[in-house]
């Protein structure tokens, strides 16, 4: 950890506890700051250990006079919006408002390799981590994927690298953050309720490269004009990726192979992970791994064996010549469209969940690949009607994932792909998409 002194004797408010808040509070205390933690919840198991360190923890609400204490910095939980009373008051008072990602950058002795995008962050981050690991680069993994960045950065050695998954929420709370390599997978309209406009959302994402210099690298999606436009504003060395065919610049792919600056790198047939959307992730992770010095053989080893991140078009097993995939993370139609696009068919689709009233029309061009659909949850009725309008041969109702799995297995045929890709959030029946996916995995393994 870098020996920084800017927090010594400074008053810092950590707003929101959870994993990131607890990690930030501990780090700031270690750096000599006078730390106060505030969370609206009435109780949290992290509170007692922090109090034992001499950190003041205020739970159960946000006192009106909280900011009257003269804080020098606010470090907030990424999920807390900027129109939150305490956050907005701090910003009006000119107090820097950060997320713990900024702290990670300030203290890390290891170079940071950041990954952002509307979709594909977790898969890209995981792919890159494995490529570097097999390539002997001794990487660490952190950020939105699980472990708070500042916790990892505090223990990282100079000869390591930290691969960080970064959400727009995290990036918006940065000021000097500057990764050695930045990856921007794509940009779709999302989180407008948090950011206010698509433009503000894009600007938050741009923070991954905003402070980069010519000795840094930005790997970006050249097939999306919005991302390419943002890339033009970056001072980093740029490596574009494209699926539009062989290109002389950056990394590219056609139906047969992947190319690195126009030279064939590997055959598409050697890649295990299916889908066009995953190919974007593969290109960006490969570009970053090669740029960082990981050998090509390490990259090929990962691509020939990596079957997907848990709950993201994750291969589960083959059973009686049917292949089961868990894509429980597909909580919207865009994600399910990408999953259906990855499989040529025939598909037995398991879909349904929380009814937010959104349309399923985005799926229509790909529903011809679906021979049978098993629907469940609040959207079962609407999804069934939509599937019927698309000419799906078999439409089946299920009460939960377990019954849906049994029905799907029963109506499937040899050679089918049986795909859980709900196109809906899980909260009508399950506390998270992870729980929903785990129930599916368990049911598949019981067949």
Short mmCIF file of C-alpha atoms in Angstrom, two decimals:
data_model
loop_
_atom_site.label_atom_id
_atom_site.label_comp_id
_atom_site.label_asym_id
_atom_site.label_seq_id
_atom_site.Cartn_x
_atom_site.Cartn_y
_atom_site.Cartn_z
CA UNK A 1 0.00 0.00 0.00
CA UNK A 2 1.30 3.45 -0.91
CA UNK A 3 2.29 5.54 2.13
CA UNK A 4 -0.18 8.39 1.55
CA UNK A 5 -0.84 11.06 4.15
CA UNK A 6 -3.74 13.10 2.79
CA UNK A 7 -6.24 11.59 5.22
CA UNK A 8 -4.20 12.03 8.41
CA UNK A 9 -6.27 14.09 10.84
CA UNK A 10 -9.02 14.60 8.27
CA UNK A 11 -12.69 14.03 9.04
CA UNK A 12 -14.32 11.53 6.67
CA UNK A 13 -17.97 10.50 6.53
CA UNK A 14 -18.58 6.99 5.20
CA UNK A 15 -22.20 6.92 4.06
CA UNK A 16 -23.68 3.42 3.89
CA UNK A 17 -22.17 0.40 5.57
CA UNK A 18 -22.35 -2.98 3.79
CA UNK A 19 -19.12 -4.51 2.45
CA UNK A 20 -17.76 -1.47 0.66
CA UNK A 21 -18.55 0.93 3.50
CA UNK A 22 -16.96 -1.29 6.11
CA UNK A 23 -13.84 -1.75 3.96
CA UNK A 24 -13.56 2.00 3.32
CA UNK A 25 -14.00 2.85 7.00
CA UNK A 26 -11.31 0.39 8.08
CA UNK A 27 -8.88 1.66 5.46
CA UNK A 28 -9.45 5.32 6.28
CA UNK A 29 -9.01 4.59 9.98
CA UNK A 30 -5.73 2.85 9.12
CA UNK A 31 -4.66 5.94 7.14
CA UNK A 32 -5.17 8.17 10.17
CA UNK A 33 -8.56 9.69 9.37
CA UNK A 34 -11.23 10.58 11.91
CA UNK A 35 -14.02 8.37 10.51
CA UNK A 36 -17.77 8.51 11.08
CA UNK A 37 -20.01 5.86 9.52
CA UNK A 38 -23.70 6.54 8.92
CA UNK A 39 -26.33 4.06 7.70
CA UNK A 40 -30.11 4.34 7.63
CA UNK A 41 -30.53 0.75 8.77
CA UNK A 42 -31.10 0.19 12.45
CA UNK A 43 -28.62 -2.64 12.84
CA UNK A 44 -25.66 -4.12 10.98
CA UNK A 45 -23.21 -6.84 12.04
CA UNK A 46 -20.33 -4.69 10.76
CA UNK A 47 -21.06 -1.94 13.30
CA UNK A 48 -19.63 -3.58 16.43
CA UNK A 49 -16.19 -4.43 14.95
CA UNK A 50 -15.87 -0.87 13.62
CA UNK A 51 -16.74 0.60 17.02
CA UNK A 52 -14.05 -1.59 18.59
CA UNK A 53 -11.57 0.23 16.34
CA UNK A 54 -12.77 3.56 17.73
CA UNK A 55 -14.87 4.43 14.69
CA UNK A 56 -18.13 6.22 15.40
CA UNK A 57 -21.10 4.43 13.81
CA UNK A 58 -24.50 6.14 13.57
CA UNK A 59 -27.36 3.81 12.59
CA UNK A 60 -31.11 4.17 12.11
CA UNK A 61 -31.26 7.38 10.07
CA UNK A 62 -29.35 10.42 8.86
CA UNK A 63 -29.16 13.22 11.46
CA UNK A 64 -30.02 16.63 10.00
CA UNK A 65 -26.89 18.17 11.51
CA UNK A 66 -24.58 15.40 10.31
CA UNK A 67 -22.65 17.58 7.87
CA UNK A 68 -22.23 20.32 10.46
CA UNK A 69 -19.27 18.35 11.84
CA UNK A 70 -16.95 19.73 9.18
CA UNK A 71 -16.18 16.67 7.07
CA UNK A 72 -13.37 16.93 4.54
CA UNK A 73 -14.53 13.96 2.44
CA UNK A 74 -17.59 11.77 1.96
CA UNK A 75 -17.15 8.17 0.79
CA UNK A 76 -20.53 6.75 -0.13
CA UNK A 77 -21.94 3.36 -1.00
CA UNK A 78 -22.26 3.21 -4.82
CA UNK A 79 -25.98 2.44 -4.60
CA UNK A 80 -26.79 5.69 -2.79
CA UNK A 81 -28.09 8.20 -5.32
CA UNK A 82 -26.77 11.72 -5.74
CA UNK A 83 -30.15 13.24 -4.91
CA UNK A 84 -29.87 11.71 -1.43
CA UNK A 85 -30.18 14.55 1.11
CA UNK A 86 -26.74 14.04 2.69
CA UNK A 87 -24.98 13.56 -0.66
CA UNK A 88 -26.59 16.58 -2.32
CA UNK A 89 -25.84 18.78 0.70
CA UNK A 90 -22.20 17.62 0.72
CA UNK A 91 -21.81 18.40 -2.97
CA UNK A 92 -23.35 21.85 -2.57
CA UNK A 93 -20.87 22.48 0.26
CA UNK A 94 -17.98 21.53 -2.03
CA UNK A 95 -17.08 18.37 -0.12
CA UNK A 96 -15.59 15.68 -2.42
CA UNK A 97 -17.99 12.72 -2.68
CA UNK A 98 -16.25 9.50 -3.69
CA UNK A 99 -16.82 5.77 -3.84
CA UNK A 100 -14.22 3.39 -2.43
CA UNK A 101 -12.84 2.83 -5.95
CA UNK A 102 -11.14 6.22 -5.67
CA UNK A 103 -9.48 5.11 -2.44
CA UNK A 104 -8.27 1.94 -4.17
CA UNK A 105 -6.55 4.00 -6.86
CA UNK A 106 -4.92 6.33 -4.35
CA UNK A 107 -3.33 3.53 -2.30
CA UNK A 108 -2.64 0.77 -4.82
CA UNK A 109 0.94 -0.12 -5.59
CA UNK A 110 -0.29 -2.57 -8.23
CA UNK A 111 -1.50 -1.35 -11.63
CA UNK A 112 -5.27 -1.33 -12.10
CA UNK A 113 -7.01 -2.93 -15.08
CA UNK A 114 -10.59 -1.64 -15.14
CA UNK A 115 -13.59 -3.14 -16.93
CA UNK A 116 -16.89 -1.35 -17.48
CA UNK A 117 -19.89 -1.51 -19.81
CA UNK A 118 -23.63 -1.98 -19.68
CA UNK A 119 -23.30 -5.73 -20.26
CA UNK A 120 -20.46 -8.23 -20.13
CA UNK A 121 -18.44 -6.72 -17.27
CA UNK A 122 -18.33 -9.80 -15.08
CA UNK A 123 -17.53 -12.23 -17.89
CA UNK A 124 -14.81 -9.94 -19.28
CA UNK A 125 -13.30 -9.35 -15.84
CA UNK A 126 -13.25 -13.08 -15.10
CA UNK A 127 -11.78 -13.98 -18.49
CA UNK A 128 -9.02 -11.40 -18.12
CA UNK A 129 -8.21 -12.54 -14.60
CA UNK A 130 -7.81 -16.16 -15.73
CA UNK A 131 -5.73 -15.18 -18.77
CA UNK A 132 -3.34 -13.20 -16.58
CA UNK A 133 -3.27 -15.88 -13.92
CA UNK A 134 -2.36 -18.68 -16.31
CA UNK A 135 0.06 -16.27 -17.96
CA UNK A 136 2.00 -15.94 -14.70
CA UNK A 137 1.04 -12.33 -13.94
CA UNK A 138 -0.19 -13.04 -10.39
CA UNK A 139 -3.39 -10.97 -10.69
CA UNK A 140 -6.03 -10.08 -8.12
CA UNK A 141 -9.73 -9.53 -8.82
CA UNK A 142 -11.96 -6.91 -7.21
CA UNK A 143 -14.77 -4.38 -7.52
CA UNK A 144 -18.36 -4.87 -8.51
CA UNK A 145 -17.66 -8.60 -8.95
CA UNK A 146 -17.40 -9.14 -5.19
CA UNK A 147 -14.50 -7.93 -3.02
CA UNK A 148 -14.26 -4.17 -2.40
CA UNK A 149 -11.46 -2.64 -4.47
CA UNK A 150 -9.83 -0.75 -1.61
CA UNK A 151 -9.61 -3.94 0.44
CA UNK A 152 -7.73 -5.70 -2.37
CA UNK A 153 -5.59 -2.66 -3.18
CA UNK A 154 -4.43 -2.36 0.42
CA UNK A 155 -2.78 -5.78 0.23
CA UNK A 156 -1.62 -5.78 -3.41
CA UNK A 157 2.11 -5.94 -4.20
CA UNK A 158 3.75 -3.82 -6.94
CA UNK A 159 4.39 -6.90 -9.12
CA UNK A 160 0.70 -7.83 -9.15
CA UNK A 161 -2.22 -6.46 -11.19
CA UNK A 162 -5.75 -5.78 -9.98
CA UNK A 163 -8.56 -6.54 -12.43
CA UNK A 164 -11.56 -4.44 -11.34
CA UNK A 165 -15.16 -4.68 -12.51
CA UNK A 166 -16.58 -1.16 -12.40
CA UNK A 167 -20.21 -0.07 -12.50
CA UNK A 168 -21.35 3.40 -13.51
CA UNK A 169 -22.34 3.94 -9.87
CA UNK A 170 -18.76 3.31 -8.74
CA UNK A 171 -17.14 5.31 -11.54
CA UNK A 172 -19.32 8.34 -10.95
CA UNK A 173 -17.71 8.68 -7.52
CA UNK A 174 -14.14 9.03 -8.82
CA UNK A 175 -11.91 12.07 -9.27
CA UNK A 176 -8.32 11.03 -10.03
CA UNK A 177 -8.95 7.34 -10.79
CA UNK A 178 -6.72 6.21 -13.65
CA UNK A 179 -6.37 2.54 -14.69
CA UNK A 180 -3.34 1.33 -16.64
CA UNK A 181 -5.69 -0.53 -18.97
CA UNK A 182 -9.39 0.31 -19.36
CA UNK A 183 -11.98 -1.85 -21.13
CA UNK A 184 -15.34 -0.44 -22.24
CA UNK A 185 -17.45 -3.35 -23.49
CA UNK A 186 -20.61 -1.54 -24.66
CA UNK A 187 -23.16 1.15 -23.80
CA UNK A 188 -26.93 0.62 -23.66
CA UNK A 189 -29.61 2.68 -22.00
CA UNK A 190 -29.65 1.63 -18.35
CA UNK A 191 -29.86 3.06 -14.82
CA UNK A 192 -31.56 6.25 -16.01
CA UNK A 193 -33.44 6.36 -12.69
CA UNK A 194 -30.03 6.79 -11.01
CA UNK A 195 -28.20 9.01 -13.50
CA UNK A 196 -31.13 11.04 -14.83
CA UNK A 197 -30.22 10.93 -18.54
CA UNK A 198 -28.44 8.63 -20.96
CA UNK A 199 -25.82 11.33 -21.40
CA UNK A 200 -25.07 11.44 -17.67
CA UNK A 201 -24.87 7.64 -17.64
CA UNK A 202 -22.34 7.76 -20.49
CA UNK A 203 -20.31 10.44 -18.73
CA UNK A 204 -20.12 8.25 -15.62
CA UNK A 205 -18.81 5.37 -17.74
CA UNK A 206 -16.31 7.73 -19.37
CA UNK A 207 -14.64 8.17 -15.99
CA UNK A 208 -12.86 4.88 -16.63
CA UNK A 209 -10.67 6.65 -19.21
CA UNK A 210 -11.15 10.35 -18.38
CA UNK A 211 -7.79 10.63 -16.60
CA UNK A 212 -5.80 8.21 -18.76
CA UNK A 213 -2.64 9.40 -20.50
CA UNK A 214 -0.94 8.25 -23.73
CA UNK A 215 1.05 5.60 -21.84
CA UNK A 216 -2.25 4.00 -20.75
CA UNK A 217 -4.54 1.85 -22.90
CA UNK A 218 -8.26 2.02 -23.70
CA UNK A 219 -9.85 -1.06 -25.28
CA UNK A 220 -13.28 -0.16 -26.63
CA UNK A 221 -16.21 -1.38 -28.72
CA UNK A 222 -15.75 0.11 -32.18
CA UNK A 223 -19.07 -1.40 -33.33
CA UNK A 224 -21.01 1.01 -31.10
CA UNK A 225 -20.85 4.58 -32.29
CA UNK A 226 -21.65 5.96 -28.85
CA UNK A 227 -18.65 4.17 -27.32
CA UNK A 228 -16.42 5.10 -30.26
CA UNK A 229 -17.40 8.77 -29.81
CA UNK A 230 -16.43 8.68 -26.15
CA UNK A 231 -13.17 6.90 -27.05
CA UNK A 232 -12.26 9.81 -29.31
CA UNK A 233 -12.16 12.03 -26.23
CA UNK A 234 -9.67 9.78 -24.43
CA UNK A 235 -5.94 10.55 -24.38
CA UNK A 236 -5.05 6.86 -23.94
CA UNK A 237 -3.60 4.61 -26.63
CA UNK A 238 -6.67 3.09 -28.23
CA UNK A 239 -7.27 -0.55 -29.16
CA UNK A 240 -10.66 -1.01 -30.86
CA UNK A 241 -12.46 -4.35 -31.05
CA UNK A 242 -14.98 -5.28 -33.72
CA UNK A 243 -17.08 -8.24 -34.81
CA UNK A 244 -17.55 -6.74 -38.28
CA UNK A 245 -14.79 -8.83 -39.84
CA UNK A 246 -11.04 -8.85 -40.09
CA UNK A 247 -9.54 -5.42 -39.33
CA UNK A 248 -6.00 -4.09 -39.57
CA UNK A 249 -6.34 -2.13 -36.33
CA UNK A 250 -6.88 -3.65 -32.88
CA UNK A 251 -8.59 -6.99 -32.37
CA UNK A 252 -11.35 -8.31 -34.62
CA UNK A 253 -13.30 -11.41 -35.57
CA UNK A 254 -15.23 -12.90 -38.46
CA UNK A 255 -17.05 -16.22 -38.73
CA UNK A 256 -13.82 -18.19 -38.86
CA UNK A 257 -11.17 -16.61 -36.68
CA UNK A 258 -9.99 -13.90 -34.29
CA UNK A 259 -7.36 -11.45 -35.57
CA UNK A 260 -4.79 -9.29 -33.78
CA UNK A 261 -3.89 -6.27 -35.91
CA UNK A 262 -4.91 -8.17 -39.02
CA UNK A 263 -2.97 -11.37 -38.25
CA UNK A 264 -4.87 -14.55 -37.43
CA UNK A 265 -4.69 -15.21 -33.69
CA UNK A 266 -6.90 -18.27 -33.21
CA UNK A 267 -9.77 -20.20 -34.76
CA UNK A 268 -13.30 -19.42 -33.60
CA UNK A 269 -13.90 -23.17 -33.27
CA UNK A 270 -11.39 -23.31 -30.38
CA UNK A 271 -13.57 -21.01 -28.23
CA UNK A 272 -15.87 -22.82 -25.81
CA UNK A 273 -18.03 -19.89 -24.65
CA UNK A 274 -21.00 -19.40 -27.02
CA UNK A 275 -22.64 -16.26 -28.34
CA UNK A 276 -21.94 -13.03 -30.16
CA UNK A 277 -22.18 -11.04 -26.92
CA UNK A 278 -19.58 -13.29 -25.33
CA UNK A 279 -17.32 -12.85 -28.36
CA UNK A 280 -17.22 -9.12 -27.56
CA UNK A 281 -16.11 -10.00 -24.03
CA UNK A 282 -13.51 -12.44 -25.39
CA UNK A 283 -12.01 -9.90 -27.79
CA UNK A 284 -11.68 -7.19 -25.15
CA UNK A 285 -10.23 -9.53 -22.51
CA UNK A 286 -7.80 -11.03 -25.04
CA UNK A 287 -6.62 -7.58 -26.12
CA UNK A 288 -6.00 -6.59 -22.51
CA UNK A 289 -4.19 -9.83 -21.65
CA UNK A 290 -1.89 -9.63 -24.67
CA UNK A 291 -1.22 -5.93 -24.08
CA UNK A 292 -0.29 -6.64 -20.47
CA UNK A 293 2.14 -9.34 -21.58
CA UNK A 294 0.26 -12.57 -21.01
CA UNK A 295 1.43 -15.19 -23.55
CA UNK A 296 -0.91 -16.27 -26.33
CA UNK A 297 -0.91 -19.87 -25.10
CA UNK A 298 -2.40 -18.74 -21.79
CA UNK A 299 -5.16 -16.90 -23.66
CA UNK A 300 -5.90 -19.96 -25.80
CA UNK A 301 -5.95 -22.21 -22.75
CA UNK A 302 -8.62 -20.07 -21.08
CA UNK A 303 -10.77 -19.71 -24.21
CA UNK A 304 -10.79 -23.46 -24.83
CA UNK A 305 -11.89 -24.28 -21.27
CA UNK A 306 -13.91 -21.34 -19.90
CA UNK A 307 -17.62 -22.27 -19.86
CA UNK A 308 -19.02 -19.03 -18.44
CA UNK A 309 -19.51 -17.08 -15.25
CA UNK A 310 -22.09 -18.45 -12.85
CA UNK A 311 -25.63 -17.40 -13.89
CA UNK A 312 -24.45 -15.90 -17.21
CA UNK A 313 -25.04 -18.41 -20.04
CA UNK A 314 -23.26 -20.86 -17.74
CA UNK A 315 -23.05 -24.41 -19.05
CA UNK A 316 -24.41 -26.79 -16.40
CA UNK A 317 -24.35 -30.29 -17.85
CA UNK A 318 -25.27 -32.54 -20.74
CA UNK A 319 -28.12 -34.95 -19.97
CA UNK A 320 -29.45 -37.47 -22.49
CA UNK A 321 -27.91 -35.44 -25.31
CA UNK A 322 -29.53 -32.19 -24.11
CA UNK A 323 -27.35 -29.27 -22.96
CA UNK A 324 -28.48 -27.14 -20.02
CA UNK A 325 -27.46 -23.47 -19.60
CA UNK A 326 -28.10 -21.16 -16.66
CA UNK A 327 -28.57 -17.51 -17.65
CA UNK A 328 -30.47 -16.38 -14.55
CA UNK A 329 -28.65 -13.02 -14.69
CA UNK A 330 -30.77 -12.21 -17.78
CA UNK A 331 -33.20 -9.94 -15.94
CA UNK A 332 -34.24 -7.99 -19.06
CA UNK A 333 -35.13 -8.70 -22.67
CA UNK A 334 -31.79 -7.42 -24.00
CA UNK A 335 -29.90 -10.06 -22.02
CA UNK A 336 -32.29 -12.83 -23.09
CA UNK A 337 -32.03 -11.70 -26.71
CA UNK A 338 -28.25 -12.05 -26.48
CA UNK A 339 -28.61 -15.53 -25.02
CA UNK A 340 -31.03 -16.70 -27.73
CA UNK A 341 -28.74 -15.20 -30.35
CA UNK A 342 -25.92 -17.34 -28.96
CA UNK A 343 -27.75 -20.59 -29.70
CA UNK A 344 -28.92 -21.53 -33.15
CA UNK A 345 -31.73 -23.69 -31.85
CA UNK A 346 -33.76 -25.60 -31.15
CA UNK A 347 -34.15 -24.10 -27.68
CA UNK A 348 -36.41 -25.00 -24.80
CA UNK A 349 -36.65 -21.65 -22.99
CA UNK A 350 -37.45 -21.14 -19.31
CA UNK A 351 -38.57 -17.55 -18.75
CA UNK A 352 -40.58 -15.37 -16.40
CA UNK A 353 -40.43 -13.43 -13.16
CA UNK A 354 -41.26 -10.01 -11.78
CA UNK A 355 -43.74 -8.07 -13.93
CA UNK A 356 -42.50 -4.54 -14.50
CA UNK A 357 -44.82 -4.11 -17.46
CA UNK A 358 -42.03 -4.08 -20.05
CA UNK A 359 -42.53 -5.37 -23.58
CA UNK A 360 -41.01 -8.62 -24.86
CA UNK A 361 -41.06 -7.49 -28.50
CA UNK A 362 -37.28 -7.24 -28.59
CA UNK A 363 -37.20 -11.05 -28.45
CA UNK A 364 -39.48 -11.61 -31.45
CA UNK A 365 -36.76 -11.97 -34.14
CA UNK A 366 -35.15 -14.76 -32.10
CA UNK A 367 -38.25 -16.65 -30.98
CA UNK A 368 -38.13 -18.81 -34.11
CA UNK A 369 -35.27 -20.62 -32.36
CA UNK A 370 -37.58 -21.51 -29.45
CA UNK A 371 -39.57 -24.70 -29.98
CA UNK A 372 -40.90 -24.96 -26.42
CA UNK A 373 -41.20 -22.38 -23.66
CA UNK A 374 -41.87 -22.93 -19.96
CA UNK A 375 -43.17 -19.79 -18.25
CA UNK A 376 -43.34 -19.00 -14.54
CA UNK A 377 -43.75 -16.09 -12.13
CA UNK A 378 -45.81 -12.91 -12.50
CA UNK A 379 -45.11 -12.58 -16.23
CA UNK A 380 -46.12 -16.16 -17.08
CA UNK A 381 -49.40 -15.12 -18.70
CA UNK A 382 -47.94 -12.29 -20.78
CA UNK A 383 -44.95 -14.35 -21.84
CA UNK A 384 -47.23 -17.21 -22.87
CA UNK A 385 -49.35 -14.90 -25.02
CA UNK A 386 -46.23 -13.39 -26.56
CA UNK A 387 -44.77 -16.82 -27.34
CA UNK A 388 -48.06 -17.88 -28.95
CA UNK A 389 -48.00 -14.77 -31.17
CA UNK A 390 -44.48 -15.78 -32.23
CA UNK A 391 -45.62 -19.26 -33.26
CA UNK A 392 -43.84 -21.19 -30.52
CA UNK A 393 -45.02 -24.79 -30.77
CA UNK A 394 -45.30 -25.64 -27.06
CA UNK A 395 -46.19 -23.30 -24.19
CA UNK A 396 -46.14 -24.67 -20.64
CA UNK A 397 -46.89 -23.13 -17.23
CA UNK A 398 -44.85 -23.90 -14.12
CA UNK A 399 -45.18 -22.82 -10.52
CA UNK A 400 -41.44 -22.46 -9.87
CA UNK A 401 -37.97 -23.21 -11.25
CA UNK A 402 -37.95 -26.80 -10.07
CA UNK A 403 -41.20 -27.64 -11.86
CA UNK A 404 -40.10 -25.63 -14.90
CA UNK A 405 -36.92 -27.72 -15.11
CA UNK A 406 -38.86 -30.99 -14.95
CA UNK A 407 -41.28 -29.83 -17.64
CA UNK A 408 -38.45 -28.58 -19.87
CA UNK A 409 -36.60 -31.87 -19.59
CA UNK A 410 -39.79 -33.78 -20.35
CA UNK A 411 -40.68 -31.89 -23.54
CA UNK A 412 -37.11 -31.62 -24.84
CA UNK A 413 -35.52 -33.77 -27.53
CA UNK A 414 -32.00 -34.96 -28.24
CA UNK A 415 -29.83 -32.08 -29.43
CA UNK A 416 -31.90 -29.39 -27.70
CA UNK A 417 -30.51 -26.52 -25.68
CA UNK A 418 -32.46 -26.06 -22.45
CA UNK A 419 -31.93 -22.46 -21.43
CA UNK A 420 -32.96 -20.57 -18.32
CA UNK A 421 -32.95 -16.94 -19.48
CA UNK A 422 -35.87 -15.31 -17.67
CA UNK A 423 -35.98 -11.80 -19.27
CA UNK A 424 -37.33 -10.65 -15.89
CA UNK A 425 -36.09 -9.88 -12.41
CA UNK A 426 -36.42 -12.60 -9.78
CA UNK A 427 -37.99 -10.74 -6.88
CA UNK A 428 -41.53 -12.03 -7.29
CA UNK A 429 -40.38 -15.51 -6.19
CA UNK A 430 -36.68 -15.37 -5.28
CA UNK A 431 -34.56 -12.90 -3.32
CA UNK A 432 -32.00 -12.64 -6.12
CA UNK A 433 -31.14 -13.94 -9.58
CA UNK A 434 -28.35 -15.93 -7.90
CA UNK A 435 -30.84 -17.84 -5.76
CA UNK A 436 -33.03 -18.46 -8.82
CA UNK A 437 -30.03 -19.75 -10.79
CA UNK A 438 -28.82 -21.95 -7.94
CA UNK A 439 -32.26 -23.57 -7.69
CA UNK A 440 -32.12 -24.27 -11.43
CA UNK A 441 -28.62 -25.79 -11.18
CA UNK A 442 -29.74 -28.02 -8.33
CA UNK A 443 -32.83 -29.14 -10.24
CA UNK A 444 -30.78 -29.92 -13.36
CA UNK A 445 -28.27 -31.98 -11.40
CA UNK A 446 -31.11 -34.00 -9.87
CA UNK A 447 -32.40 -35.15 -13.27
#
